[in-house]
mmCIF file of C-alpha atoms and ligand atoms in Angstrom:
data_model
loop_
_atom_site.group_PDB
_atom_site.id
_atom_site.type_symbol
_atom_site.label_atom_id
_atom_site.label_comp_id
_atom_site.label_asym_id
_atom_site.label_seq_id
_atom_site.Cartn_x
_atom_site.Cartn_y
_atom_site.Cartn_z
ATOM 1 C CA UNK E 1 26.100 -1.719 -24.003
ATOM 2 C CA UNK E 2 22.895 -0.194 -23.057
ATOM 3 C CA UNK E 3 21.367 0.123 -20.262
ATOM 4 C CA UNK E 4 18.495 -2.908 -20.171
ATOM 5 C CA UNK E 5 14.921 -1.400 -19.736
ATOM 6 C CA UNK E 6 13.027 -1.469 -16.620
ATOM 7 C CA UNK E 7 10.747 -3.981 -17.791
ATOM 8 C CA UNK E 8 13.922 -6.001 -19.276
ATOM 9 C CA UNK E 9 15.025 -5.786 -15.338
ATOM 10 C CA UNK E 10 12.066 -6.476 -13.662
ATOM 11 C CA UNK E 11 11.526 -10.281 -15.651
ATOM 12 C CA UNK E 12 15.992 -10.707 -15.237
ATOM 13 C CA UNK E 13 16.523 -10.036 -11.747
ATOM 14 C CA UNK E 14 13.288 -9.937 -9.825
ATOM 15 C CA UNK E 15 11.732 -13.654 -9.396
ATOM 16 C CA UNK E 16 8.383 -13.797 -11.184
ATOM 17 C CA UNK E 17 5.782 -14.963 -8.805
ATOM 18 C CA UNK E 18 3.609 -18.052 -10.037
ATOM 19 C CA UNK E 19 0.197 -16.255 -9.658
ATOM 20 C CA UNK E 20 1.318 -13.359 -11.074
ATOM 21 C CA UNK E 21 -1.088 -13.832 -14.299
ATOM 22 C CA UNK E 22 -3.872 -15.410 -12.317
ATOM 23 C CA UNK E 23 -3.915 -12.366 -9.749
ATOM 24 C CA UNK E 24 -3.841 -9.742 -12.707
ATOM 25 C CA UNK E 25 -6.960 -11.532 -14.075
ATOM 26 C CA UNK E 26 -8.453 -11.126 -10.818
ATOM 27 C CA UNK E 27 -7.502 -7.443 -10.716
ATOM 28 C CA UNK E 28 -8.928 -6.969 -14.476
ATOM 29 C CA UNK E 29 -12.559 -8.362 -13.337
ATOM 30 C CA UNK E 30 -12.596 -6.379 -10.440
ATOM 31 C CA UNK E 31 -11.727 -3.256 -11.798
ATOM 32 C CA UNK E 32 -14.083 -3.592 -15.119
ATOM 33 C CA UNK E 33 -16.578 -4.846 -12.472
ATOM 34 C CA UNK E 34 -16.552 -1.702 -10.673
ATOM 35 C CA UNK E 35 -16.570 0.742 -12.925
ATOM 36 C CA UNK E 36 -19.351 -0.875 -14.569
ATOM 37 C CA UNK E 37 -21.368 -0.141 -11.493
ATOM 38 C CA UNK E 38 -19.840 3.604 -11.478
ATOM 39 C CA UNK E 39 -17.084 2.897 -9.141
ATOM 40 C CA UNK E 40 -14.026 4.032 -8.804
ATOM 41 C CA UNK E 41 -10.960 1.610 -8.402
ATOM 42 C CA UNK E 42 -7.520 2.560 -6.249
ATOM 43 C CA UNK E 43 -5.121 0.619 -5.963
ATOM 44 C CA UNK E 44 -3.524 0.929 -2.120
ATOM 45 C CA UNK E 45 0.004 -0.214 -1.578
ATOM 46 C CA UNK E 46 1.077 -0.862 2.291
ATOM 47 C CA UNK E 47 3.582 -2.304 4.503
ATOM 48 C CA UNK E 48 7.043 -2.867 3.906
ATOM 49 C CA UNK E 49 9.554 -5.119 1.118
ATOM 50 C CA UNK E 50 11.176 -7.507 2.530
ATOM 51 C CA UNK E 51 14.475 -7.938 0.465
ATOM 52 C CA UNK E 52 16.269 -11.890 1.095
ATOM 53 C CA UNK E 53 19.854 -12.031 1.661
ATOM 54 C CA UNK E 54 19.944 -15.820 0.491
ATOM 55 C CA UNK E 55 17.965 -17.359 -2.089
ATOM 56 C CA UNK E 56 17.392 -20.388 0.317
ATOM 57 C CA UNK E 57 16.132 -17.165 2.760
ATOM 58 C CA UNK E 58 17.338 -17.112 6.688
ATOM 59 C CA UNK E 59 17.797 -13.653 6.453
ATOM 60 C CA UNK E 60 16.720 -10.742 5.223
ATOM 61 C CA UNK E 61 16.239 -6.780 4.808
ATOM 62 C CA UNK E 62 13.274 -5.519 5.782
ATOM 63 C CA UNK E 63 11.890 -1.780 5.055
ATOM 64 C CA UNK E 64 9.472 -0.408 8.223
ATOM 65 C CA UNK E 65 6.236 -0.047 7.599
ATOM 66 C CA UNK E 66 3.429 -1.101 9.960
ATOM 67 C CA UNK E 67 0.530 -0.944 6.769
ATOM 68 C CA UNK E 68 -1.266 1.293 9.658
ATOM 69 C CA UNK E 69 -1.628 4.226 6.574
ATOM 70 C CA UNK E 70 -2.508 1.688 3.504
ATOM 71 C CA UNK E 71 -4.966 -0.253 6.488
ATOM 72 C CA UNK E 72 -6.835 2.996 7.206
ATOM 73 C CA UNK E 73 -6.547 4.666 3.677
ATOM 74 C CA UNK E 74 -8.603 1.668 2.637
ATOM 75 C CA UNK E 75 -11.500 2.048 4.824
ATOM 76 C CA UNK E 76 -12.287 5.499 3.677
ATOM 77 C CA UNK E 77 -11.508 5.345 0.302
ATOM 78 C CA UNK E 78 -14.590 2.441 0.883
ATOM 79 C CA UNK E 79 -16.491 5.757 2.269
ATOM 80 C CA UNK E 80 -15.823 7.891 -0.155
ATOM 81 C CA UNK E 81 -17.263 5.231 -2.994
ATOM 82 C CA UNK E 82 -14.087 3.500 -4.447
ATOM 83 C CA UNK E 83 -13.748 -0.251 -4.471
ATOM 84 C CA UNK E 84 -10.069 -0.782 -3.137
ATOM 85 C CA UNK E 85 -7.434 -3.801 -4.847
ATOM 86 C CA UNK E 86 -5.094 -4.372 -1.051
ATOM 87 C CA UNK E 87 -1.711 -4.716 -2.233
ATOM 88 C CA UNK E 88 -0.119 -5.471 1.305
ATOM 89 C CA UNK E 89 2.421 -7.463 2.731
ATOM 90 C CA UNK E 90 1.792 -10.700 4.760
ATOM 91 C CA UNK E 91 0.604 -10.315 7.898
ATOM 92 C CA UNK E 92 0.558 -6.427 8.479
ATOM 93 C CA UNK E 93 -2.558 -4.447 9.375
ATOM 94 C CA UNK E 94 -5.252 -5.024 7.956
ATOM 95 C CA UNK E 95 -8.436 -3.058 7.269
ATOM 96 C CA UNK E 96 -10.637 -3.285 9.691
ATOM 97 C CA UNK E 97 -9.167 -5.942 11.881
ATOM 98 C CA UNK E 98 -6.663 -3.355 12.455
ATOM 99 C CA UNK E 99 -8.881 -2.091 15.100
ATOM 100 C CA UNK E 100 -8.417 -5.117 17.379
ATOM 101 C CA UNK E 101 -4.780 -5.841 16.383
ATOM 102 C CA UNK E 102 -3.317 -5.632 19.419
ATOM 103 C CA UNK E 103 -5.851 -7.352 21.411
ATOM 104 C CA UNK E 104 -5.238 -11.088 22.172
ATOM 105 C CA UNK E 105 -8.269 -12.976 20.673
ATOM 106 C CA UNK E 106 -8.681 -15.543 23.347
ATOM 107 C CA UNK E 107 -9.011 -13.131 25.816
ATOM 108 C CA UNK E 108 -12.109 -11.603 24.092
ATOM 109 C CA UNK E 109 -13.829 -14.771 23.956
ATOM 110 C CA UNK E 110 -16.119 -16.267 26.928
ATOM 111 C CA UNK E 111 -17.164 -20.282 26.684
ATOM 112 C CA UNK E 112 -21.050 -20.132 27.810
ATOM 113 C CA UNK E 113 -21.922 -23.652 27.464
ATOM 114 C CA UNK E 114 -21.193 -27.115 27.879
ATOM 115 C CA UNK E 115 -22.172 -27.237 23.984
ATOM 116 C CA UNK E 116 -19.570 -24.795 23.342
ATOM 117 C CA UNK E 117 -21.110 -21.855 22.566
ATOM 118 C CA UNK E 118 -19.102 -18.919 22.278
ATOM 119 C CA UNK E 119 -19.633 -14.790 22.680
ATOM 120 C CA UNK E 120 -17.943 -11.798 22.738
ATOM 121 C CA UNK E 121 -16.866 -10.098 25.684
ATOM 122 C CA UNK E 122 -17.274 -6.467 24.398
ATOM 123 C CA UNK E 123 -16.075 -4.976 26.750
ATOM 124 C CA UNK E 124 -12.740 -6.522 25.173
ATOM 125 C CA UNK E 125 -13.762 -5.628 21.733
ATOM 126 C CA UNK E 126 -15.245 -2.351 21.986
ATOM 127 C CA UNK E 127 -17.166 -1.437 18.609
ATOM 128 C CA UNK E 128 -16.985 -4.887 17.333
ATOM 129 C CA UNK E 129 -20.600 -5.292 16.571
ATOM 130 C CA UNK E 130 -20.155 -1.864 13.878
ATOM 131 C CA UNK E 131 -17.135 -2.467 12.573
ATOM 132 C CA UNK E 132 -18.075 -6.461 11.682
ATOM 133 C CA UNK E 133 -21.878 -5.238 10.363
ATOM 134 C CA UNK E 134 -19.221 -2.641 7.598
ATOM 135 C CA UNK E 135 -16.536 -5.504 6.794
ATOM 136 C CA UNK E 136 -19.716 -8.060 6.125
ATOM 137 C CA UNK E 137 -21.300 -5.554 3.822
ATOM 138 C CA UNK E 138 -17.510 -4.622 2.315
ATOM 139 C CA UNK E 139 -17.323 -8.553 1.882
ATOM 140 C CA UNK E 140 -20.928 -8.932 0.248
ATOM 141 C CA UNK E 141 -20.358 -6.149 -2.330
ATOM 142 C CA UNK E 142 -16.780 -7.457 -2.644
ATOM 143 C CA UNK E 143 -15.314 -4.107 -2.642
ATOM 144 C CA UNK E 144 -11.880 -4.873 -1.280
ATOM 145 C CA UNK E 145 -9.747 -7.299 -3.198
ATOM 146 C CA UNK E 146 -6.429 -8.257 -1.064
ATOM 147 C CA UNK E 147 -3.212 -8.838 -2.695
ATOM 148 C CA UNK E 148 -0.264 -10.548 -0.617
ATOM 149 C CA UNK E 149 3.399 -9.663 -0.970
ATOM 150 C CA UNK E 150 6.358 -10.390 1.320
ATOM 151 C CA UNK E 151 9.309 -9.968 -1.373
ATOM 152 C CA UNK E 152 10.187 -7.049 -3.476
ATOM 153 C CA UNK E 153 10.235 -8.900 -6.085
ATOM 154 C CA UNK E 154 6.437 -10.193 -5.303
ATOM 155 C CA UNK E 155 5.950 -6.137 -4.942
ATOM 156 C CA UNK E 156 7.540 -5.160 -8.206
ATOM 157 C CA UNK E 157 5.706 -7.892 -10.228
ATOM 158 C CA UNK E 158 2.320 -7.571 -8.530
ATOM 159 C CA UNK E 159 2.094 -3.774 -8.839
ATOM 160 C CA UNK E 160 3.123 -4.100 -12.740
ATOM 161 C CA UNK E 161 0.004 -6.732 -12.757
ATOM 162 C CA UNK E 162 -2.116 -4.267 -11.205
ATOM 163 C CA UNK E 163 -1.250 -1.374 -12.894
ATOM 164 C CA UNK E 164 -1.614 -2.867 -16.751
ATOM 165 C CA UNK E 165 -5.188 -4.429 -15.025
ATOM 166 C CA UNK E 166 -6.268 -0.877 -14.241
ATOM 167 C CA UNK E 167 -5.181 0.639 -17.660
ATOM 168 C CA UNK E 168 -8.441 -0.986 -18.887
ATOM 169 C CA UNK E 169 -10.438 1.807 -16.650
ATOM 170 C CA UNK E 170 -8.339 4.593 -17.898
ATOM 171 C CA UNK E 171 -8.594 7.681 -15.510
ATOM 172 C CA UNK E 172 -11.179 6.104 -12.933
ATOM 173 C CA UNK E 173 -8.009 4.433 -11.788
ATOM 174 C CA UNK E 174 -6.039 5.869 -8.943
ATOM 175 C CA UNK E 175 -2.729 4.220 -7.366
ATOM 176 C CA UNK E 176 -1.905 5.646 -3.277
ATOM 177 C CA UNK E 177 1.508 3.805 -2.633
ATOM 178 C CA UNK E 178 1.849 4.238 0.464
ATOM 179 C CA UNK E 179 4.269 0.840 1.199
ATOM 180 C CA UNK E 180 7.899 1.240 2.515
ATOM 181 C CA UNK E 181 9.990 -0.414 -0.918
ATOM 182 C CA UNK E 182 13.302 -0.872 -0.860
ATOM 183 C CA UNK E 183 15.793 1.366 -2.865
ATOM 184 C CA UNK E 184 18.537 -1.906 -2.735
ATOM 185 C CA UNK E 185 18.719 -5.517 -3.186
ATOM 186 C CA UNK E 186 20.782 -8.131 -4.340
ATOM 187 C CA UNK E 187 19.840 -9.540 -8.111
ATOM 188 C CA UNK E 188 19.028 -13.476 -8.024
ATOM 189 C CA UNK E 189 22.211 -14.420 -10.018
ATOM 190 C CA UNK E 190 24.457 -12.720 -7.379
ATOM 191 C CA UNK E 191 22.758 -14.404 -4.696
ATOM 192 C CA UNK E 192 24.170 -17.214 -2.365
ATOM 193 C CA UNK E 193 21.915 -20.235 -2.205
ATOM 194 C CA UNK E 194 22.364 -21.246 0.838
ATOM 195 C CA UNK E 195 22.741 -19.625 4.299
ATOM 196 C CA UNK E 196 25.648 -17.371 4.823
ATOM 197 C CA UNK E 197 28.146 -18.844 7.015
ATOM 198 C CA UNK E 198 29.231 -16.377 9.675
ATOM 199 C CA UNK E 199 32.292 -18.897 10.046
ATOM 200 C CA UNK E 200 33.656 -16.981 7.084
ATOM 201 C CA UNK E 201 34.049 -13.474 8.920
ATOM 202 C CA UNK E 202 32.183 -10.905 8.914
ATOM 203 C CA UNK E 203 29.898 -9.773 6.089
ATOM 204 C CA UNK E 204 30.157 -7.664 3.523
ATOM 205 C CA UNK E 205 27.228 -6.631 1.449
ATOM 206 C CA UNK E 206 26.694 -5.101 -1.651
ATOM 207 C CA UNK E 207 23.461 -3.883 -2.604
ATOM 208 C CA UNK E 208 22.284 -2.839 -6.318
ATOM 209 C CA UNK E 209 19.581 -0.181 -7.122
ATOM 210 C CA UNK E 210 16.066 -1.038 -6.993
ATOM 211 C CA UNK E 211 14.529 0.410 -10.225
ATOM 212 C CA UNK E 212 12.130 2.806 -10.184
ATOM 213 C CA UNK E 213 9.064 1.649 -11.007
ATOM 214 C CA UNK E 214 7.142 4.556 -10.926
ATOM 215 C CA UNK E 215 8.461 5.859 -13.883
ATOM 216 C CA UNK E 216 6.952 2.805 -16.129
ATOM 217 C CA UNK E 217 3.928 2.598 -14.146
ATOM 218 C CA UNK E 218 3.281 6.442 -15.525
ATOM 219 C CA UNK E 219 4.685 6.511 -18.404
ATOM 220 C CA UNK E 220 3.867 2.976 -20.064
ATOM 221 C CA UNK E 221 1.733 0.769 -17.539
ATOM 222 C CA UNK E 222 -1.415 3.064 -16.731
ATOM 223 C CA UNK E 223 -0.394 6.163 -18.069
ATOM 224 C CA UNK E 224 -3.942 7.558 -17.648
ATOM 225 C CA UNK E 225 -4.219 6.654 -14.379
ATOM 226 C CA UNK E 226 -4.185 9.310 -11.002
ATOM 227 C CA UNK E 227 -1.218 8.666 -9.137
ATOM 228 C CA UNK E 228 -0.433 9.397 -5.716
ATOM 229 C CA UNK E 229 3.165 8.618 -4.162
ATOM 230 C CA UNK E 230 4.522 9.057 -0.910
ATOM 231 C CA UNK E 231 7.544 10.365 0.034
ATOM 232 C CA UNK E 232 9.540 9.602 3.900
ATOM 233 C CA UNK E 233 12.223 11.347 5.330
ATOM 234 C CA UNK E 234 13.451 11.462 8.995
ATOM 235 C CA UNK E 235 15.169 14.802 8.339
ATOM 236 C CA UNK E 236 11.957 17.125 7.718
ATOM 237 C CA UNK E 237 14.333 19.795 6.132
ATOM 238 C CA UNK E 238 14.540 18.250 3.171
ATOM 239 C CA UNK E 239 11.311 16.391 2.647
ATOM 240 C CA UNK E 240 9.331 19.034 0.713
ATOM 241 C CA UNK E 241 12.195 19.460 -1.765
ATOM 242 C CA UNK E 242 12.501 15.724 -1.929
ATOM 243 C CA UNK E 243 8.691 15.359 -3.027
ATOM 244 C CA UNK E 244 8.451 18.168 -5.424
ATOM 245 C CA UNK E 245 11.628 16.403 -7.195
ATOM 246 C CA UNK E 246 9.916 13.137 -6.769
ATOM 247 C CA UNK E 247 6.864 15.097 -8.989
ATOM 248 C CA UNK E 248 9.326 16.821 -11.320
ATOM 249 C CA UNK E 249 11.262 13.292 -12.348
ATOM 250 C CA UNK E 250 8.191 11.127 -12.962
ATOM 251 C CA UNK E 251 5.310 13.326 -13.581
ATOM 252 C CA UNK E 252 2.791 11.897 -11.437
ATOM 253 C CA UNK E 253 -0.134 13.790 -10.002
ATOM 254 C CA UNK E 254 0.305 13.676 -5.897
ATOM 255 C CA UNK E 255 2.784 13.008 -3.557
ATOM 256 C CA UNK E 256 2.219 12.747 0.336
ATOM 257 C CA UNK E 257 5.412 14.164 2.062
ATOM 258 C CA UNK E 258 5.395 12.791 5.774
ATOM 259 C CA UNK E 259 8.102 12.549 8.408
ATOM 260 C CA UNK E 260 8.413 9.135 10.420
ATOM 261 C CA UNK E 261 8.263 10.263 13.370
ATOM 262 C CA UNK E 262 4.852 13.436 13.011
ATOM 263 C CA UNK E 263 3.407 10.840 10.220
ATOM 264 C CA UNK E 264 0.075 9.834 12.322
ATOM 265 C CA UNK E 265 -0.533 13.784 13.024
ATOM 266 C CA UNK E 266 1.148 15.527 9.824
ATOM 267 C CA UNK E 267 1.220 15.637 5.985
ATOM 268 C CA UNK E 268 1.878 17.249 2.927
ATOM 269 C CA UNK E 269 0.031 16.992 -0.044
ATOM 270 C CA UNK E 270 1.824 18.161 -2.911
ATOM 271 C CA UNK E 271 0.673 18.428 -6.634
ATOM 272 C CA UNK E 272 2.955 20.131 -9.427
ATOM 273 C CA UNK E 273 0.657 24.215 -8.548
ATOM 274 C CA UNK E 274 -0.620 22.949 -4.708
ATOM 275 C CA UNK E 275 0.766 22.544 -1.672
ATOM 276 C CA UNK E 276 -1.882 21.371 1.256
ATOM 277 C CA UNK E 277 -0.998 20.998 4.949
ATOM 278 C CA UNK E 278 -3.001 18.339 6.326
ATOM 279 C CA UNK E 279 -2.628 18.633 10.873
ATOM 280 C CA UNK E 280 -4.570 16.817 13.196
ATOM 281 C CA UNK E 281 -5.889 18.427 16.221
ATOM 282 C CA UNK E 282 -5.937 17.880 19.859
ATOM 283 C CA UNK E 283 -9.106 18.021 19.572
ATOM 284 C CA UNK E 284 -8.903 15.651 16.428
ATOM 285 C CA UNK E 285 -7.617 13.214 17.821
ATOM 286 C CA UNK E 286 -9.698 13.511 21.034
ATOM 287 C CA UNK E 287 -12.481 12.561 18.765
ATOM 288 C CA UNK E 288 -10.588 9.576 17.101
ATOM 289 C CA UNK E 289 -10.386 11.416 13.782
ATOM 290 C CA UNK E 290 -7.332 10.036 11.624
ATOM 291 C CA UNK E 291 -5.152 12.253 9.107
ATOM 292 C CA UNK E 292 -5.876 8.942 6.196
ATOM 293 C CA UNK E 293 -9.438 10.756 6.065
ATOM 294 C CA UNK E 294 -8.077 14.116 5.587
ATOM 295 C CA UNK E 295 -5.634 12.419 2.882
ATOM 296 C CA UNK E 296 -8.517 10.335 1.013
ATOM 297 C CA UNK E 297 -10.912 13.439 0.988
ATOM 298 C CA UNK E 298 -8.166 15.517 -0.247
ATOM 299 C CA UNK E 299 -7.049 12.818 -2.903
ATOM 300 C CA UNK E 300 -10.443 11.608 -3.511
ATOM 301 C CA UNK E 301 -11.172 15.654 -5.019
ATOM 302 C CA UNK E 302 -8.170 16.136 -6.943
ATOM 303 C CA UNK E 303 -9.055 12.539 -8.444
ATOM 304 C CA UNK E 304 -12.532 14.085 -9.469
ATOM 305 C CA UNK E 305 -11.097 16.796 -10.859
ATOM 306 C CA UNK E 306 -8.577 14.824 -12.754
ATOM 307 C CA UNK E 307 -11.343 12.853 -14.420
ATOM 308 C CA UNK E 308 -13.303 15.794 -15.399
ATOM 309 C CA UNK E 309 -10.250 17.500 -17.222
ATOM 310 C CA UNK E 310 -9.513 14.186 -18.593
ATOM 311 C CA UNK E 311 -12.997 13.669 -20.338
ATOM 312 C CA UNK E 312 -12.754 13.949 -23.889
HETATM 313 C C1 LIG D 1 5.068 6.226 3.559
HETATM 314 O O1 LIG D 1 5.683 7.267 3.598
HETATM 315 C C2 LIG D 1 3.985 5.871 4.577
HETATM 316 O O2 LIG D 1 3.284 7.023 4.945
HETATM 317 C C3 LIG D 1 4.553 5.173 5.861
HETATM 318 C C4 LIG D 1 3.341 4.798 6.748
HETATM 319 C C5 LIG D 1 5.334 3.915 5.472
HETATM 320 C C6 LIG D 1 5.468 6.117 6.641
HETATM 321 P P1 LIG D 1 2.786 2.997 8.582
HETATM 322 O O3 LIG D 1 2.704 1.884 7.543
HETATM 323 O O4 LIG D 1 3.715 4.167 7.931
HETATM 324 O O5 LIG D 1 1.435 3.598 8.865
HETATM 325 O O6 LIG D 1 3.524 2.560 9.819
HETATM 326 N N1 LIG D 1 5.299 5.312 2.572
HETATM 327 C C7 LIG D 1 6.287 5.447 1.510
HETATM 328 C C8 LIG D 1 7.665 5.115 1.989
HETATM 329 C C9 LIG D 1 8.667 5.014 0.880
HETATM 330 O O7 LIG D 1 9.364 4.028 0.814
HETATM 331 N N2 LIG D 1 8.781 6.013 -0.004
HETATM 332 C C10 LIG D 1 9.831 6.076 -1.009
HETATM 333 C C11 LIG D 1 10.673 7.285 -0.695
HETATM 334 O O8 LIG D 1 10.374 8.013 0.248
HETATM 335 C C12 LIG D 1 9.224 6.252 -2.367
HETATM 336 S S1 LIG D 1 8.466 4.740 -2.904
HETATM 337 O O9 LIG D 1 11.667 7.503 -1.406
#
């Protein structure tokens, strides 16, 4: 028998998500809205998949990601003009709030009156009044639209909803997925309901392959879209090879090569005739510069470029 499609896959062994078709309206409005006012869309993946173990779910496997690259990525992608669709998972950082994530809100908070007025102790929240005067104007213009996942399957299914929503804008579309996915998971119908009973022994798992989605999301789902993967290794000896395969199989246009452990200071940019080393500085970082603004600039070019050659 043949293989069953991707897309045949996706709707047999992935749950479909209930908002799935209200979320790619959303998407669809945003993204016409934009480039109706000569905007740019991206759509920024981040964080990690978590993949459940039960269907009833106690436990689970979970991919590490801290959305720290999607979080910042998002910001200056803002900068640089685009309007941004969040694709993140629940509850990991977020832009601009990821500033202040790992400050304890209370504490930054003084009671000044028996009324119960409140203010600030900035001190505690250094740069608060800039960074909330950018998110209120981000807010007013509505140029970030955030997407929640916490499943793969909520991943697989929401990026397929974003990607046929951005066909619509043709090239002005660009997708940076930068979230940890899963390569395994167990399909619903081999799933236990309930929780796994460590009374039976110990556990043996066996995982299936996640299909890769990039390959419809080029080919079939936004096929005129710029597209920008990332690739991860711990072993940096094979990473360039890795991405430049990566490139070769599914004929995208980037991928950014990074290394867990040098990924805040060091990336590679790689497109099928470039190869761009992207290295932050001691003196970068002395001045708070982050390497997501070397990526965006750098991706944010070859995406004008891309549009130009594109033009009919
Ligand atoms: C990345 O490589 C991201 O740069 C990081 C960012 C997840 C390392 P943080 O969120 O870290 O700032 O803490 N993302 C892609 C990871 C991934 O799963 N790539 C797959 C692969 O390497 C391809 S989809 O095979």
């Amino acid at each position: 028998m043949a293989e069953p499609s991707i897309d045949g896959k996706l709707a047999e062994e992935f749950a479909v998500p209930s908002h799935v078709e209200e979320v790619k309206e959303s998407m669809t409005e945003f993204a016409q809205y934009h480039t109706s006012e000569g905007r740019r869309v991206v759509v920024i993946t981040s964080g990690g998949t978590k993949v459940p173990l039960e269907s009833r779910t106690v436990r689970f496997l979970d991919n590490f990601s801290s959305g720290r690259r999607g979080a910042s990525s998002a910001e200056y992608f803002i900068e640089a003009g685009y309007a941004v669709i969040f694709l993140h998972r629940h509850r990991s950082l977020y832009p601009y709030t990821r500033m202040f994530s790992t400050i304890n809100m209370l504490d930054a908070l003084q009671l000044k009156s028996e009324q119960g007025e409140v203010v600030v102790d900035q001190e505690v929240l250094p740069n608060i009044t800039k960074v909330l005067k950018r998110y209120q104007e981000v807010k007013e213009h509505r140029l970030l639209l955030p997407i929640e996942f916490s499943a793969l399957a909520e991943y697989l299914h929401l990026l397929k909803a974003a990607a046929q929503a951005l066909s619509t804008i043709g090239s002005k579309a660009m997708f940076y997925l930068a979230a940890a996915v899963s390569d395994f998971y167990i399909p619903a119908s081999e799933m236990p309901e309930h929780k796994i009973q460590s009374s039976n022994g110990p556990l043996q798992l066996s995982l299936n392959m996640v299909p890769k989605i990039l390959s419809p999301l080029v080919k079939d789902w936004a096929p005129q879209a710029f597209v920008t993967s990332f690739k991860l290794e711990t072993d940096a000896s094979i990473l360039l090879d890795k991405a430049k395969k990566a490139l070769d199989t599914y004929r995208h246009q980037a991928v950014v090569a990074n290394v867990l452990d040098s990924r805040r200071g060091y990336v590679v940019v790689v497109t099928r005739d470039t190869q761009v080393e992207l290295l932050l500085t001691d003196e970068d970082v002395k001045k708070d510069i982050e390497i997501e603004e070397m990526i965006v600039s750098n991706l944010t070019s070859a995406h004008c470029r891309f549009i130009d050659q594109n033009k009919v």
